[in-house]
Coordinates of C-alpha atoms (C1' of nucleotides) in Angstrom, one line a residue:
Chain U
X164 CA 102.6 73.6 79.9
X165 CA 100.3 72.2 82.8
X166 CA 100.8 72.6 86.7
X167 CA 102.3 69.2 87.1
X168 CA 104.8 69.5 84.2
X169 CA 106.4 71.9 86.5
X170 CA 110.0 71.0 87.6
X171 CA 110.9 70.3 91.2
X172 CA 113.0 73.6 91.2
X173 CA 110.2 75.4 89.8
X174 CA 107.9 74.4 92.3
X175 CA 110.1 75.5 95.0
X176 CA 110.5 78.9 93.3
X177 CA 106.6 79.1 93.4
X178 CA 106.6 78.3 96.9
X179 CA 109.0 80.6 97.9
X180 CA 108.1 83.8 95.8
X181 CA 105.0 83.2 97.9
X182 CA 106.1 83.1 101.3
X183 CA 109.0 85.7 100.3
X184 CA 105.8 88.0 99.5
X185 CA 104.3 87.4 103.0
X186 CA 106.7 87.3 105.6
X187 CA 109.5 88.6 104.0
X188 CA 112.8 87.3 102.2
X189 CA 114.8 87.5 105.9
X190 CA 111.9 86.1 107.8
X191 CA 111.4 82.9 105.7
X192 CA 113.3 80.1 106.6
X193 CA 114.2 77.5 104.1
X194 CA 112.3 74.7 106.8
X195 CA 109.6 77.2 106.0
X196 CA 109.8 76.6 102.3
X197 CA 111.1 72.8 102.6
X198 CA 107.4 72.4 104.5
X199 CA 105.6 74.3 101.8
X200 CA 107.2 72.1 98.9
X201 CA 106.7 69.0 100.7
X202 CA 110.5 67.4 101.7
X203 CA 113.1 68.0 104.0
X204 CA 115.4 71.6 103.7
X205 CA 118.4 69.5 103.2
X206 CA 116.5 68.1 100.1
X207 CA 116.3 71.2 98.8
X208 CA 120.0 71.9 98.1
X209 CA 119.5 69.3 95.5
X210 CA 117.4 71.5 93.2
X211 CA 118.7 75.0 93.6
X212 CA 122.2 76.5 94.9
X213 CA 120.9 78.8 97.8
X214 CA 118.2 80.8 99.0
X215 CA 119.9 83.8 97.2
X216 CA 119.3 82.0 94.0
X217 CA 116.1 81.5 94.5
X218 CA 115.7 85.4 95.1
X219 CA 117.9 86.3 91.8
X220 CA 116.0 84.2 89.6
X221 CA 112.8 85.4 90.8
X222 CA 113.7 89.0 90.5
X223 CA 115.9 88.7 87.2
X224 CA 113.0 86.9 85.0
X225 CA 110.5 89.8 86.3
X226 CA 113.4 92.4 85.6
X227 CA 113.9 91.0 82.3
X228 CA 109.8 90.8 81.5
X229 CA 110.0 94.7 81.9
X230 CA 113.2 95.2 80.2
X231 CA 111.5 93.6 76.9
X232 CA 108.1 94.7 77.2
X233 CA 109.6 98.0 77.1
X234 CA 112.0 97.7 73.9
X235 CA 108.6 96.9 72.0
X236 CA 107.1 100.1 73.2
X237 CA 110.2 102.4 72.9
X238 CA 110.7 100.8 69.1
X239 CA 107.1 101.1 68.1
X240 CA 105.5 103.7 66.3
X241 CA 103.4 104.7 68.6
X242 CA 102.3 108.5 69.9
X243 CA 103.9 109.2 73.0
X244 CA 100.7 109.6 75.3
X245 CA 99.7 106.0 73.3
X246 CA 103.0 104.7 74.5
X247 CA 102.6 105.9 78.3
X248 CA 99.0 103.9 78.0
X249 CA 101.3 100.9 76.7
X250 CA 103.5 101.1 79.4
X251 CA 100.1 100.8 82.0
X252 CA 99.2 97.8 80.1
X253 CA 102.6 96.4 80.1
X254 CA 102.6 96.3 84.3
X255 CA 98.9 94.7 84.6
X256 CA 99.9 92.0 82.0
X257 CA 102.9 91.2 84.0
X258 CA 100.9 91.4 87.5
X259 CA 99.0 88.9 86.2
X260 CA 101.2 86.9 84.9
X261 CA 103.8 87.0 87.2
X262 CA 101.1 87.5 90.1
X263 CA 103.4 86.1 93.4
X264 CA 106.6 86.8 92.3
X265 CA 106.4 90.4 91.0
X266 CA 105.8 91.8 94.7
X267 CA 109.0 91.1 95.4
X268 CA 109.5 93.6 92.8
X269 CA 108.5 96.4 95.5
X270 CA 110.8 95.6 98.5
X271 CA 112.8 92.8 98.9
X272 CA 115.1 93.4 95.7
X273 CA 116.9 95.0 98.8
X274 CA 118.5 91.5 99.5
X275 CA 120.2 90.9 96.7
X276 CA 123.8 90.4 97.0
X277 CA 126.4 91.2 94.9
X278 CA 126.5 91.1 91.8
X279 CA 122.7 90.5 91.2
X280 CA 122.0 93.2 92.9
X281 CA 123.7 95.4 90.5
X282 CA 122.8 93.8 87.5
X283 CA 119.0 93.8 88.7
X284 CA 119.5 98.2 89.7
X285 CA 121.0 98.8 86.2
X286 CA 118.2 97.2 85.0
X287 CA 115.5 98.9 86.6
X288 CA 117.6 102.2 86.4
X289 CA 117.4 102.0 82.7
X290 CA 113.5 101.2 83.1
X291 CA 112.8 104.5 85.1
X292 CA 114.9 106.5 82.8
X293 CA 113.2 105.1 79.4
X294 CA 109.6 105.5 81.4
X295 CA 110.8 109.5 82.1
X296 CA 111.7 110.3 78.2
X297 CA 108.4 108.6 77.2
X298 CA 107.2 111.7 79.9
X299 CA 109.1 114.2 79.2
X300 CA 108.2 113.9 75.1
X301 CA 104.5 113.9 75.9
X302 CA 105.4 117.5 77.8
X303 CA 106.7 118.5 74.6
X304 CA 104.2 117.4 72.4
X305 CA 102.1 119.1 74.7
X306 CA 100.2 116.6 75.8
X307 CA 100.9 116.9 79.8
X308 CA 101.3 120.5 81.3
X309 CA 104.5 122.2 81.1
X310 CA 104.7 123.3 85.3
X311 CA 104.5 119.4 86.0
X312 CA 107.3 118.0 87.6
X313 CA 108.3 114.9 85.6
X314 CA 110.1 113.2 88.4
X315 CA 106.9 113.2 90.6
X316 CA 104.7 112.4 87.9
X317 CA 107.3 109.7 87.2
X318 CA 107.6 108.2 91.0
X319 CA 103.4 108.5 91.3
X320 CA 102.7 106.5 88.5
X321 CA 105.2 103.9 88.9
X322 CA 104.4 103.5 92.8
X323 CA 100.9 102.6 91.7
X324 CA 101.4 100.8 89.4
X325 CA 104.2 98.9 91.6
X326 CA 101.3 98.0 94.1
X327 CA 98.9 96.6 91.4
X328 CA 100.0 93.0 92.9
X329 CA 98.1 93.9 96.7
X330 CA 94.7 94.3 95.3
X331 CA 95.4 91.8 91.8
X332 CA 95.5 89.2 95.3
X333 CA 92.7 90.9 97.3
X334 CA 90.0 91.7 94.7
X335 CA 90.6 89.4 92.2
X336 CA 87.0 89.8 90.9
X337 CA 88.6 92.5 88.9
X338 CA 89.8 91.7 85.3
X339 CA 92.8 92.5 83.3
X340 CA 90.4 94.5 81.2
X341 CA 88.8 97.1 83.6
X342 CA 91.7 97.3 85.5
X343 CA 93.6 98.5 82.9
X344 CA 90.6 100.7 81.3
X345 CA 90.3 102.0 85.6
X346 CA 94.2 102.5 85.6
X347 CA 94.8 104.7 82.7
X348 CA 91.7 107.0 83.3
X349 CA 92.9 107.4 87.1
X350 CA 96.8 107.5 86.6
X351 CA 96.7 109.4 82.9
X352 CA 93.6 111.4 83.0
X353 CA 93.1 112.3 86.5
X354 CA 90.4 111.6 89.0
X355 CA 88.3 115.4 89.0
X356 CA 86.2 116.7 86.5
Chain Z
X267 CA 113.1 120.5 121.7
X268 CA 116.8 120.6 120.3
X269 CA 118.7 117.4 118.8
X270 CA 121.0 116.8 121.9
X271 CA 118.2 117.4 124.5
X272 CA 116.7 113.6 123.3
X273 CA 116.7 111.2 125.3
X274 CA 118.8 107.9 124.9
X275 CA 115.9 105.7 124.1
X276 CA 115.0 108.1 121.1
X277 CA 118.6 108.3 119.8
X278 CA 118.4 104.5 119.3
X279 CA 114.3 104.5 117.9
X280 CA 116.0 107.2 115.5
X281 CA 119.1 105.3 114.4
X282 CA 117.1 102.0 114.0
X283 CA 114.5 103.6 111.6
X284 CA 117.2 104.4 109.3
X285 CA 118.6 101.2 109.7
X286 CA 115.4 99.3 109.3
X287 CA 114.5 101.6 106.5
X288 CA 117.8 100.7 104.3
X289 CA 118.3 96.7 105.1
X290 CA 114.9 96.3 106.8
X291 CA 114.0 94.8 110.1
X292 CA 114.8 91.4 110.2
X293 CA 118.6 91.9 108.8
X294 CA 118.9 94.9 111.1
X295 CA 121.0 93.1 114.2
X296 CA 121.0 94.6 117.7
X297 CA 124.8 95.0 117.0
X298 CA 124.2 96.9 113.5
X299 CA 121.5 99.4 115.8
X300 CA 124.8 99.5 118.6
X301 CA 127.5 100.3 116.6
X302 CA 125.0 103.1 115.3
X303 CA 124.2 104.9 118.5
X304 CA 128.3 104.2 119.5
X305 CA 127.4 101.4 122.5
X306 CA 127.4 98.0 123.0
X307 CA 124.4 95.6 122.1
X308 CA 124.0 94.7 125.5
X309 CA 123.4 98.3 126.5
X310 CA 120.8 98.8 124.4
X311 CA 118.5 96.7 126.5
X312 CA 119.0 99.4 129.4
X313 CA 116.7 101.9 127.3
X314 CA 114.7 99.6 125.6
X315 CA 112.7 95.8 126.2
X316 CA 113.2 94.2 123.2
X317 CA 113.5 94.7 119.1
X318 CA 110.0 94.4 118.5
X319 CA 109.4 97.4 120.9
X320 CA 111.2 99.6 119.2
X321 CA 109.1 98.7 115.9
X322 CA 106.0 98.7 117.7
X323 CA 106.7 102.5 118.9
X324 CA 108.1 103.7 115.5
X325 CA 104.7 102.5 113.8
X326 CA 102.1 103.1 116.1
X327 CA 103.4 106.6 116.1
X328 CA 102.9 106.8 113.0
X329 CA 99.5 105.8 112.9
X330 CA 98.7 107.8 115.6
X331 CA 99.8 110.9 113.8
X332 CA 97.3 109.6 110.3
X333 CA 94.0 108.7 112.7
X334 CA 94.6 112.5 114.5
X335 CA 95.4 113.9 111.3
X336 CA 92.2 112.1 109.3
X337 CA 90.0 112.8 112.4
X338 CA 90.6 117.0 112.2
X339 CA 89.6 116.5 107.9
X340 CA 86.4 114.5 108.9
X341 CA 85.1 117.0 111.5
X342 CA 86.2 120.0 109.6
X343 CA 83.5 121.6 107.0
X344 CA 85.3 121.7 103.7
X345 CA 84.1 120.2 101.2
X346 CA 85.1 116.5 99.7
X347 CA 87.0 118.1 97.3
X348 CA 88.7 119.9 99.9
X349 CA 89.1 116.9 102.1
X350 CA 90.6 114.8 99.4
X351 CA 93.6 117.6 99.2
X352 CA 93.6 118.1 102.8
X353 CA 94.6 114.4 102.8
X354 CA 97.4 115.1 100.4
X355 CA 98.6 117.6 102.2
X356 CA 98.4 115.4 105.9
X357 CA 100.8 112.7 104.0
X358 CA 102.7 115.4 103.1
X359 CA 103.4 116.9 106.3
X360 CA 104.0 113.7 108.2
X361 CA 106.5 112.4 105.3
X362 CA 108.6 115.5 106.3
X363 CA 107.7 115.5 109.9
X364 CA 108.7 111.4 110.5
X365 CA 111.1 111.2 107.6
X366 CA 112.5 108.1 108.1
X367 CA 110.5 106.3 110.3
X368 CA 107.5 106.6 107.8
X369 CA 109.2 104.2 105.6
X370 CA 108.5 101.5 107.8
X371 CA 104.9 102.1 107.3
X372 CA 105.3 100.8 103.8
X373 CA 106.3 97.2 104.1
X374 CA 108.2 96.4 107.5
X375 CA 105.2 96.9 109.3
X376 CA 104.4 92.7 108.4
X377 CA 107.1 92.4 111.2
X378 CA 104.9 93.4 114.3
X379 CA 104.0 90.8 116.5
X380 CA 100.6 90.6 118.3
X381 CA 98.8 92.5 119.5
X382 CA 100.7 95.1 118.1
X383 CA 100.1 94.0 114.6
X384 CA 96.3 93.8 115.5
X385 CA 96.1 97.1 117.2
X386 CA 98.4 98.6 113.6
X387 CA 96.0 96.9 111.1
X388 CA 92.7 97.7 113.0
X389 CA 94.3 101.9 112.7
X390 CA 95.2 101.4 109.3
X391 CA 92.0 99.7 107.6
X392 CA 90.4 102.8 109.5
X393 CA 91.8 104.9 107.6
X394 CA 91.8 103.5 104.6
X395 CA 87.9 103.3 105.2
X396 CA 87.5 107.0 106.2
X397 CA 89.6 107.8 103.1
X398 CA 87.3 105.9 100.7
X399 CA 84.3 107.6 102.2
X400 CA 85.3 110.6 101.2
X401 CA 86.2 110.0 97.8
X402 CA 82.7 108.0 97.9
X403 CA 81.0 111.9 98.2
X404 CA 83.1 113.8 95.9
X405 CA 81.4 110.5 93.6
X406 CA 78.1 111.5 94.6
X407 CA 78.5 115.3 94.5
X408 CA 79.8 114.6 90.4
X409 CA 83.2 115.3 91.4
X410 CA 84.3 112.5 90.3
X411 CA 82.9 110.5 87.4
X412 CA 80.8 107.6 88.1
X413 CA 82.2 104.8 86.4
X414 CA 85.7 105.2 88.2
X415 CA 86.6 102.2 90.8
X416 CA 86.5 103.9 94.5
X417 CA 89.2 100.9 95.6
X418 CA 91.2 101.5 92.2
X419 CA 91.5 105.0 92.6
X420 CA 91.7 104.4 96.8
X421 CA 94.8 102.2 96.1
X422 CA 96.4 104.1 93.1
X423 CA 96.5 107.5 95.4
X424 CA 97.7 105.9 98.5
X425 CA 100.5 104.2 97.0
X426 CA 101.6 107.1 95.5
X427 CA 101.6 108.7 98.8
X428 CA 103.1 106.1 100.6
X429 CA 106.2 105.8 98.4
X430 CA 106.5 109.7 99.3
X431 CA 109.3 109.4 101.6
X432 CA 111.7 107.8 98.9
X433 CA 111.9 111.0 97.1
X434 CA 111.5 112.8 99.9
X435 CA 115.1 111.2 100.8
X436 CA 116.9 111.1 96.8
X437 CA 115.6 114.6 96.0
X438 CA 115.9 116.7 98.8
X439 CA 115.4 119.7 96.6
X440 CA 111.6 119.8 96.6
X441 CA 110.2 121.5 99.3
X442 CA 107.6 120.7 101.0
X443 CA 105.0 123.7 99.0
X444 CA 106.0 122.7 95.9
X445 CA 105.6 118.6 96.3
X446 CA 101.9 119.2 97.7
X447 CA 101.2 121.4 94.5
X448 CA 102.8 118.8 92.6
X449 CA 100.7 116.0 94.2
X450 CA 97.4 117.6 94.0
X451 CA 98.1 117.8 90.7
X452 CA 99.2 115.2 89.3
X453 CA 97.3 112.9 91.8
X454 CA 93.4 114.6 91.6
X455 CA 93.2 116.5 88.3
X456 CA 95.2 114.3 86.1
X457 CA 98.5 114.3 83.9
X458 CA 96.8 114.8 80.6
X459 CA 94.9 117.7 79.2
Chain V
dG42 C1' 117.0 62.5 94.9
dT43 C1' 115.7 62.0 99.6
dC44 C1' 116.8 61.4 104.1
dT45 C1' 119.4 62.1 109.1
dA46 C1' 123.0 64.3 111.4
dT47 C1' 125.5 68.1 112.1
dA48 C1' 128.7 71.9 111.4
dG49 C1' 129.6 76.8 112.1
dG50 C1' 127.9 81.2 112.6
dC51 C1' 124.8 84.7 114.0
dT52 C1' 120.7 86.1 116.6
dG53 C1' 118.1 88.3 120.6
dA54 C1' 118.4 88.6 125.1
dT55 C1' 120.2 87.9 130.1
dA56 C1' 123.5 87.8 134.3
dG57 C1' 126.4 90.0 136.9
dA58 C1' 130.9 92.8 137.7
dC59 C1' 132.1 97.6 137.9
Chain K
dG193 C1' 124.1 102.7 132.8
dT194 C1' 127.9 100.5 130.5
dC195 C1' 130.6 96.8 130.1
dT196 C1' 132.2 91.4 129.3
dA197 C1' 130.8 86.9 129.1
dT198 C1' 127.6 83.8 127.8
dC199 C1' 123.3 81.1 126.7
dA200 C1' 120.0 78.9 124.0
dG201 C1' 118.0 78.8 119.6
dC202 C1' 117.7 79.2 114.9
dC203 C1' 119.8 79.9 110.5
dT204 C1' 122.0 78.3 105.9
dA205 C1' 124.4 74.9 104.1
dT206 C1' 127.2 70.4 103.8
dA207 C1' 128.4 65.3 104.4
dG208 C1' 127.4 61.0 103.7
dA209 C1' 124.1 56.8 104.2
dC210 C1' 120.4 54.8 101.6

DNA sequence: GTCTATAGGCTGATAGAC
DNA sequence: GTCTATCAGCCTATAGAC
């Protein structure tokens, strides 16, 4: 599928996941995205139902792109400390291929309404809480030391790895491949001799 | 300094943190910050010039309290090693110290206006700078290994820190000892043996 | 499917009585 | 220093001509 195949509502989602990253979901008008696309903010109303919906869209693809790429991991065969390296790979693959859209994955969620909003929490709920078994079995395979608290271990890798998206769009000389190799030696094996 | 010796202006700066922290700034009203404090919107505007001021002074507090904090590391003499945990334990302190106001320092700082934005950038990219530096040494002293990424491993820890506060907020339970033993750990020397 | 025109509500901020 | 009243502007979204 090529750049011009894109549907009109597609385009506007594009446009908007982008400014929605900048200045904010609240802060972007929709004359702000109506300039970006190209018409008039009335026009807009023809293609998509609000400016929620283009929020809940955004965020419910990238929801479900974790939600999946997690199933595979949880139902392979792997070794837990090969699944927790899975789980690194799965975010870079998805910061690149979501690359605009998945920064709204760190903040703006918050402006969901009802009932996306729930939908979208259960969702990453259930994320965190499959991410924290894959933990907690590595600590009793013995793999990661028993006095480290898996909730902080937990929230420290998943806030890196929630900011991959700032430097994927300021350094992007890095590739999928070393950042991945960088990522799992800095967030899995530790950073001191 | 007790709680009911502050002045007004602080009452309100303290009530609209937590208010820009949970719906963020732009759909925090003037009403929403006056019905927190117990006064009308118009009476806010006795104690304070505008909503951007109150912003402005929440964050550049903040920053204020990294650049002192980052300037007593980098004139002390312990050793990079040393510094890098000294740093750990300065995000530490001021995620308790500024508990909810730090937040803001996360995302909602896009929402300053110039030159306040300018003045909060120029602080910040210092920082970041200084803090690279010093992970640059513990590289050259064979602290670190070689072939890890200074901005990868710059980036990876300071999210981590700067999503400190959000735990700091769901888990009261962790004190302030054990998180900074926690971090050092899990942060520097790695989750797996 | 795009446009112009506009409704209806909320926003940050000010004026002026008390 | 607090209030009521109010302004001027911007916001999302709709109606209806073309």
């Amino acid at each position: 599928m090529e750049a011009n195949t894109k549907t009109k509502k597609e385009l506007i989602k594009d446009n908007a996941a982008d400014l929605f990253r900048k200045k904010g979901f609240n802060a972007t008008s929709m004359q702000d995205i109506a300039d970006a696309v190209g018409m008039k903010a009335a026009s807009l109303y023809n293609h998509i139902a609000s400016k929620q919906e283009i929020l809940e869209e955004l965020l419910l693809r990238i929801a479900n792109g974790f939600t999946e790429g997690l199933k595979e991991i949880e139902n392979s065969s792997l070794a837990p400390q090969e699944k927790l390296e899975a789980l690194v790979a799965l975010h870079v693959n998805l910061t690149f291929h979501f690359s605009d859209s998945i920064a709204l994955n760190t903040g703006e969620w918050i402006h969901l309404e009802e009932p996306a909003l729930s939908k979208y929490s259960k969702q990453r709920n259930q994320y965190e809480k499959s991410f924290k078994k894959i933990l907690e079995n590595c600590k009793t395979e013995g793999i990661i030391e028993k006095n480290i608290n898996t909730d902080i271990a937990l929230y420290s890798i998943l806030s890196s790895l929630h900011w991959l998206y700032s430097w994927h769009n300021k350094n992007k000389k890095i590739s999928k491949i070393e950042l991945e190799y960088q990522l799992k030696k800095v967030l899995l094996k530790g950073l001191i001799k």
